[in-house]
Coordinates of C-alpha atoms in Angstrom, one line a residue:
M189 CA -80.6 4.0 283.9
H190 CA -76.5 3.2 282.2
N191 CA -74.9 6.8 281.7
I192 CA -73.6 6.7 277.8
P193 CA -70.3 8.4 277.2
K194 CA -70.5 11.8 275.4
K195 CA -69.1 11.6 272.4
S196 CA -65.6 13.6 271.6
S197 CA -66.6 16.6 269.0
H198 CA -63.5 15.1 267.1
S199 CA -65.7 11.9 267.3
V200 CA -68.8 13.6 265.8
L201 CA -66.6 15.1 263.9
F202 CA -65.3 11.9 262.2
E203 CA -69.4 10.7 261.8
R204 CA -70.1 13.7 259.8
L205 CA -66.9 12.9 257.3
N206 CA -67.6 9.3 256.9
S207 CA -71.1 10.5 256.0
L208 CA -70.4 12.6 253.4
L209 CA -67.5 9.5 251.9
L210 CA -69.8 7.4 252.2
Q211 CA -72.4 9.8 250.0
S212 CA -70.4 10.8 247.9
R213 CA -67.7 7.1 246.8
D214 CA -68.6 7.2 243.4
L215 CA -66.7 11.1 243.3
W216 CA -63.7 10.1 244.3
Q217 CA -63.5 6.4 244.3
V218 CA -62.3 6.8 240.9
R219 CA -59.3 5.8 238.8
A220 CA -58.7 8.0 236.4
F221 CA -56.3 5.8 234.2
D222 CA -59.3 3.3 233.6
C223 CA -62.3 6.0 232.5
T224 CA -63.1 6.2 229.3
S225 CA -65.9 8.7 229.8
L226 CA -66.7 10.7 233.1
P227 CA -67.8 7.9 235.6
W228 CA -70.8 9.2 237.2
A229 CA -71.3 11.6 234.1
D230 CA -75.1 10.3 233.9
K231 CA -76.4 11.0 238.1
F232 CA -74.0 14.1 238.2
P233 CA -74.8 16.1 234.7
H234 CA -74.2 20.0 235.7
L235 CA -71.1 18.4 237.8
A236 CA -69.9 16.8 234.3
E237 CA -70.8 20.1 232.3
S238 CA -69.3 21.9 234.4
V239 CA -65.9 20.6 235.0
W240 CA -65.8 20.4 231.2
A241 CA -66.2 24.0 230.4
I242 CA -63.3 24.3 232.8
P243 CA -60.2 26.1 230.4
D244 CA -57.6 23.1 230.6
K245 CA -55.3 26.1 230.7
D246 CA -57.2 26.5 234.2
I247 CA -57.1 23.4 235.6
D248 CA -53.7 23.8 237.6
D249 CA -54.3 26.4 239.0
L250 CA -57.3 25.5 240.0
D251 CA -57.5 22.3 241.8
R252 CA -53.8 24.1 243.9
V253 CA -56.4 26.1 246.2
Q254 CA -59.5 24.1 247.5
S255 CA -61.4 26.7 248.1
E256 CA -61.6 27.9 244.5
L257 CA -61.3 24.7 243.1
I258 CA -65.0 24.8 245.5
A259 CA -66.6 27.5 244.5
V260 CA -66.5 26.5 240.6
L261 CA -68.1 23.0 241.1
Q262 CA -70.1 23.3 244.0
P263 CA -72.8 24.9 242.7
A264 CA -73.6 22.4 239.7
L265 CA -72.7 20.0 242.2
T266 CA -75.6 21.1 244.7
Q267 CA -77.8 21.2 241.5
D268 CA -78.0 18.0 240.9
L269 CA -77.9 16.8 244.5
S270 CA -81.1 19.0 244.6
D271 CA -82.8 17.4 241.1
A272 CA -82.3 13.9 242.7
G273 CA -83.9 15.1 245.9
R274 CA -80.2 14.2 247.6
E275 CA -78.8 16.2 250.4
W276 CA -75.0 15.9 251.4
D277 CA -73.1 18.3 253.4
L278 CA -71.4 20.5 252.0
S279 CA -69.8 22.8 254.0
L280 CA -67.3 19.5 255.5
L281 CA -65.3 20.3 251.3
N282 CA -63.2 23.2 253.0
I283 CA -62.8 21.4 256.4
S284 CA -59.1 22.7 257.4
A285 CA -57.6 21.8 260.9
P286 CA -56.6 25.6 263.3
M287 CA -53.3 26.8 262.6
C288 CA -51.3 26.8 265.4
D289 CA -50.3 30.5 267.0
K290 CA -46.7 29.8 268.4
P291 CA -44.3 31.9 266.2
A292 CA -41.6 29.7 264.6
A293 CA -39.4 32.6 264.2
D294 CA -36.4 33.3 266.0
L295 CA -35.9 29.8 267.8
L296 CA -32.3 30.2 267.9
P297 CA -29.6 33.0 267.4
T298 CA -28.7 33.8 263.6
K299 CA -25.4 32.1 264.4
A300 CA -26.5 29.0 265.5
L301 CA -28.9 29.0 263.4
S302 CA -26.8 28.5 260.1
H303 CA -25.1 26.2 261.6
F304 CA -27.9 23.4 262.4
S305 CA -29.8 24.6 259.0
A306 CA -26.7 23.4 257.0
G307 CA -27.3 20.7 254.4
I308 CA -31.1 20.2 255.2
K309 CA -32.9 21.0 251.4
G310 CA -35.8 23.2 250.6
R311 CA -38.0 24.1 252.7
K312 CA -37.4 21.2 255.1
F313 CA -36.2 23.8 257.8
E314 CA -39.2 25.8 257.3
Q315 CA -40.9 22.3 258.6
I316 CA -38.8 21.3 261.6
S317 CA -39.1 24.7 262.8
A318 CA -42.7 25.7 262.5
F319 CA -43.1 21.7 264.5
T320 CA -40.6 22.1 267.2
A321 CA -41.9 25.8 268.4
Q322 CA -45.4 24.1 269.0
L323 CA -44.0 21.4 271.5
T324 CA -44.9 21.3 274.6
R325 CA -42.5 22.2 277.0
C326 CA -41.5 19.7 279.2
D327 CA -38.6 18.2 281.4
S328 CA -39.1 14.6 280.3
E329 CA -36.9 13.0 277.4
V330 CA -37.7 13.2 274.0
L331 CA -37.4 9.8 271.2
E332 CA -37.6 10.9 267.8
W333 CA -39.3 8.3 265.5
C334 CA -37.9 7.7 262.2
A335 CA -34.9 10.0 262.4
G336 CA -33.1 10.2 259.9
K337 CA -29.9 12.6 260.4
G338 CA -31.8 13.6 263.4
H339 CA -32.5 17.1 262.6
L340 CA -35.9 17.4 263.8
G341 CA -34.2 16.0 267.2
R342 CA -31.4 18.1 267.4
L343 CA -33.5 21.5 267.4
I344 CA -34.8 20.5 269.8
A345 CA -32.3 19.2 271.8
K346 CA -30.6 22.9 271.0
V347 CA -34.0 24.7 271.7
H348 CA -35.8 22.9 274.7
N349 CA -32.3 21.8 276.2
R350 CA -33.8 18.1 276.5
P351 CA -32.0 14.6 276.1
V352 CA -33.2 13.1 273.0
V353 CA -33.2 9.3 271.5
S354 CA -33.4 9.2 268.2
L355 CA -34.6 6.3 266.4
E356 CA -33.4 5.5 262.5
W357 CA -32.9 2.1 260.9
Q358 CA -30.2 3.3 258.5
Q359 CA -26.8 3.1 260.3
S360 CA -25.3 5.6 258.0
L361 CA -28.2 8.1 258.7
C362 CA -26.9 7.3 262.2
D363 CA -23.3 8.3 261.8
A364 CA -24.4 11.3 260.5
G365 CA -26.4 13.0 263.0
S366 CA -23.7 11.4 266.2
A367 CA -21.1 13.2 264.8
F368 CA -23.2 16.1 264.2
A369 CA -24.2 16.5 268.2
R370 CA -20.9 15.6 269.3
Q371 CA -19.5 18.6 267.7
W372 CA -22.3 20.2 268.7
H373 CA -21.8 19.0 272.2
L374 CA -25.6 17.9 272.4
P375 CA -27.6 15.5 274.4
Q376 CA -28.6 13.3 271.4
R377 CA -27.9 10.1 271.0
F378 CA -28.8 7.7 268.3
I379 CA -30.3 3.5 268.1
C380 CA -30.1 2.2 264.7
G381 CA -32.9 -0.3 264.8
D382 CA -36.2 -1.3 263.2
A383 CA -39.2 0.7 264.2
F384 CA -41.7 -1.8 264.1
E385 CA -39.9 -4.0 266.5
A386 CA -41.2 -3.1 269.8
K387 CA -38.2 -4.4 271.9
L388 CA -36.3 -1.9 269.8
S389 CA -38.9 1.0 269.7
Q390 CA -37.1 2.5 273.1
L391 CA -40.6 4.0 274.1
K392 CA -41.6 4.3 277.4
A393 CA -44.5 6.8 280.2
E394 CA -41.9 9.7 280.9
Q395 CA -41.0 10.9 277.4
Q396 CA -42.7 13.0 274.9
A397 CA -42.6 10.7 271.4
V398 CA -42.4 13.1 267.9
A399 CA -42.1 12.3 263.8
L400 CA -42.5 14.6 262.0
H401 CA -43.7 13.2 258.6
A402 CA -43.0 9.8 259.3
C403 CA -45.1 7.6 256.5
G404 CA -48.2 5.4 256.9
D405 CA -48.1 2.3 259.0
L406 CA -44.4 3.8 260.8
H407 CA -47.0 6.2 262.7
V408 CA -49.3 4.5 263.4
R409 CA -46.4 1.8 264.8
L410 CA -45.5 4.9 266.7
L411 CA -48.9 5.3 268.2
Q412 CA -50.5 1.6 269.3
L413 CA -46.6 1.2 270.5
A414 CA -46.7 4.3 272.6
S415 CA -49.7 3.8 273.6
A416 CA -49.1 0.2 275.5
A417 CA -46.3 1.8 276.8
G418 CA -47.9 5.1 278.2
T419 CA -46.1 7.3 277.1
K420 CA -47.5 10.7 278.3
N421 CA -47.5 13.0 275.6
I422 CA -47.1 12.4 271.9
A423 CA -46.6 14.9 268.7
F424 CA -46.6 13.3 265.3
S425 CA -47.3 14.9 261.8
P426 CA -48.8 11.9 259.3
C427 CA -47.8 11.4 255.7
C428 CA -47.7 9.1 253.0
Y429 CA -50.9 7.8 253.7
H430 CA -51.3 4.8 251.0
L431 CA -47.8 3.7 252.3
I432 CA -48.7 0.1 254.5
R433 CA -48.2 -3.5 254.1
A434 CA -52.1 -4.1 254.3
K435 CA -54.0 -4.0 250.8
E436 CA -56.9 -1.9 252.2
Y437 CA -56.9 0.6 255.1
E438 CA -57.4 -0.7 258.6
A439 CA -58.6 1.5 260.4
L440 CA -57.4 2.1 264.3
S441 CA -60.7 3.9 266.3
V442 CA -63.9 2.7 266.9
G443 CA -65.7 4.8 264.3
G444 CA -63.2 3.5 261.9
R445 CA -63.4 0.1 262.4
N446 CA -67.8 0.6 262.0
S447 CA -67.3 2.1 259.3
Q448 CA -68.5 1.2 256.1
L449 CA -65.4 2.7 254.2
I450 CA -62.8 0.9 252.1
L451 CA -60.3 2.7 251.2
S452 CA -57.5 1.0 248.6
R453 CA -53.9 2.5 248.8
H454 CA -55.0 4.3 245.4
D455 CA -58.1 5.9 247.3
L456 CA -55.5 6.4 250.3
Q457 CA -53.4 8.5 247.7
L458 CA -56.1 10.9 247.5
P459 CA -54.9 13.5 249.9
L460 CA -51.7 13.8 248.6
Q461 CA -52.6 14.8 245.7
Q462 CA -52.4 18.8 245.7
S463 CA -49.5 20.5 243.7
T464 CA -48.7 23.5 245.6
I465 CA -45.4 23.5 246.2
A466 CA -44.6 21.9 242.2
G467 CA -42.8 24.9 239.6
S468 CA -44.4 25.4 236.0
K469 CA -42.0 23.4 234.5
Q470 CA -42.5 20.2 237.0
Q471 CA -45.7 20.2 235.8
Q472 CA -45.7 19.8 232.1
L473 CA -43.5 17.4 232.9
R474 CA -45.5 15.6 235.2
H475 CA -48.4 16.4 232.0
K476 CA -46.3 15.0 229.3
E477 CA -46.0 12.2 231.3
I478 CA -49.6 11.2 231.9
A479 CA -50.4 11.9 228.3
W480 CA -47.7 9.4 227.5
R481 CA -48.3 7.0 229.5
L482 CA -52.1 6.8 228.2
G483 CA -51.0 7.3 225.1
F484 CA -49.1 4.0 225.3
D485 CA -51.7 2.4 227.1
S486 CA -54.1 3.0 224.6
L487 CA -50.9 1.2 222.4
Q488 CA -51.3 -1.4 224.3
R489 CA -54.5 -2.7 224.7
E490 CA -54.4 -2.9 221.3
A491 CA -51.4 -4.8 220.2
R492 CA -51.9 -7.0 223.4
G493 CA -56.2 -7.8 222.6
Q494 CA -57.2 -6.8 226.4
D495 CA -58.8 -3.9 227.1
R496 CA -57.0 -3.8 230.3
Y497 CA -54.8 -1.2 232.2
L498 CA -51.5 -1.8 232.5
P499 CA -49.2 0.2 234.7
I500 CA -45.8 0.7 234.0
P501 CA -42.3 1.5 236.2
S502 CA -41.7 5.0 237.0
V503 CA -40.2 8.0 234.2
K504 CA -36.7 9.2 234.8
Q505 CA -36.9 13.3 233.2
S506 CA -34.2 12.4 230.4
Q507 CA -36.7 9.7 229.2
L508 CA -39.6 12.4 228.6
S509 CA -37.2 14.9 226.3
G510 CA -36.9 12.3 223.3
D511 CA -39.5 11.5 220.9
F512 CA -43.1 9.6 222.0
S513 CA -41.7 6.9 219.5
D514 CA -39.0 5.6 221.6
F515 CA -41.4 6.1 225.0
C516 CA -43.1 3.7 223.4
L517 CA -40.6 1.1 222.4
W518 CA -39.3 1.5 226.4
A519 CA -42.5 0.9 227.3
A520 CA -43.4 -2.0 225.6
Q521 CA -39.4 -3.2 226.2
T522 CA -40.1 -3.0 230.1
K523 CA -43.7 -5.0 230.2
S524 CA -42.9 -7.3 226.7
V525 CA -45.3 -6.3 224.8
N526 CA -45.3 -7.1 221.2
L527 CA -45.5 -4.6 219.3
P528 CA -46.9 -4.8 215.8
D529 CA -44.5 -3.8 212.9
R530 CA -45.8 -0.4 211.8
V531 CA -47.5 1.6 214.3
D532 CA -49.0 5.0 213.6
F533 CA -47.3 6.7 217.1
G534 CA -48.8 10.1 216.0
Y535 CA -52.5 9.1 216.3
F536 CA -51.8 7.2 219.8
E537 CA -50.1 10.4 221.0
Q538 CA -52.8 12.3 220.0
L539 CA -55.1 9.3 222.0
G540 CA -53.3 10.4 224.3
L541 CA -53.3 13.8 225.1
T542 CA -57.2 13.0 224.3
R543 CA -57.6 11.2 227.3
Q544 CA -55.6 12.7 229.3
R545 CA -58.3 15.7 229.3
L546 CA -60.7 13.2 230.9
T547 CA -58.1 11.9 233.1
R548 CA -57.5 15.6 234.8
R549 CA -61.8 16.2 234.9
V550 CA -62.2 13.2 236.6
D551 CA -58.8 13.6 239.1
L552 CA -60.2 17.0 239.4
V553 CA -64.2 16.2 240.6
A554 CA -62.0 13.7 243.5
H555 CA -59.9 16.8 244.0
L556 CA -63.0 18.0 246.1
F557 CA -63.3 15.7 248.7
R558 CA -59.2 15.1 249.4
S559 CA -59.5 16.8 252.3
V560 CA -62.5 15.7 253.7
L561 CA -60.7 12.1 253.5
E562 CA -57.4 13.5 254.9
H563 CA -59.0 15.0 258.2
W564 CA -61.0 11.6 258.3
L565 CA -57.9 10.1 258.0
L566 CA -56.5 12.7 261.2
L567 CA -59.6 11.9 263.1
D568 CA -59.6 8.4 262.9
R569 CA -56.4 8.7 264.5
A570 CA -57.5 11.6 267.0
C571 CA -60.2 9.6 268.5
F572 CA -57.9 6.4 268.7
L573 CA -55.8 8.4 271.0
E574 CA -58.2 9.8 273.2
E575 CA -59.9 6.2 273.4
Q576 CA -56.4 4.6 274.8
G577 CA -56.8 8.0 277.7
Y578 CA -55.4 10.2 276.1
S579 CA -56.8 14.5 275.2
V580 CA -55.7 15.2 271.8
T581 CA -55.3 18.8 269.8
L582 CA -55.5 19.1 266.2
N583 CA -53.9 21.9 264.4
H584 CA -51.6 23.1 261.3
F585 CA -47.9 23.8 262.6
C586 CA -47.0 25.6 259.2
S587 CA -48.6 27.2 256.1
E588 CA -49.3 24.9 253.3
R589 CA -46.7 27.2 250.8
V590 CA -44.4 25.2 253.7
T591 CA -46.0 21.6 253.5
P592 CA -49.5 20.3 252.0
R593 CA -48.8 17.4 255.5
N594 CA -48.9 20.1 257.8
A595 CA -50.8 18.8 260.4
L596 CA -50.2 18.4 263.5
I597 CA -51.9 16.1 266.6
Q598 CA -50.4 16.4 270.0
A599 CA -51.9 13.8 272.3
K600 CA -51.2 13.8 276.2
K601 CA -51.9 11.7 279.6

């Protein structure tokens, strides 16, 4: 009898998450801008009633805290499933990796800290410090992937007293990072090159490869090249899963490749849709932009005689300070839409606000599953590394207050 390899805890959990995502596709694999009603209302009437009962003013606060969102909507979803004789593992809705237990404070003396944090915007230095604190200390060289100015690499070089190679494709950023390293006599050197080019990657076995918030294909490429090179230690925090070259997500692990789940770039944005940091003014502007986009969308459908959403480019904040009519004229010119000589802009602006009330609720229900999908994506990476012979841990390296993209995967040979 052949011995069947024992599944890792990561792969077992991955299968559970995969099952829930497949069962719940009608609720989260949706495009809210395309909807004229709740697309799943017939199958989930209690959920529809529950989400419409939420006052508009409460949606943002509810959306910020996953546990509160679940508490409000799960009872209705459970009732709908019970009425239909279906069972989903809803205990996974609030899934989260454990928090790392190494404090990030006191990495540097106060005097040095002020110099190292100078010029690093917002919460970025907190993220860098928290990430650095969790790294396994060893004697090998560090390869900083997609380094930018090398903020992470220089802190590792200083705190761990280790040589750092920082790979970055923009020469100006390499020059700025090199200047800082020379000024502070740090063992950090920069290589200007494309991370997608295997010959320039600089990855080798006796190394610790690190990447903080490398987007989409960039961190996937790191895993592929590092595992091929036999790099003994990998530590990375993924970001922006949707920034991929392919039209659909290409899973890494065996379980991911065998899954029936097909994820578009739009689907991959779901984990990023959580406004834990945005201020009230930012939120108001965002709501105004969405309402105006939807109002123009209703106008362009009528003008073109085509009942299909027409995406428009990114909007500058200054464009939201004028009138809705100005916004529509700009959008129409940008997309070559011929508007009628007379347009009741007030009517279409109100239509945009009405549609926005719907889209916010479509998105709110989809957000029940954002943690599930992100954890599925994280475990796809973790399981891939285990299949390459690594021992893998998945943790959070800082709180959501510092950054919602706080997952840290560490892999060791």
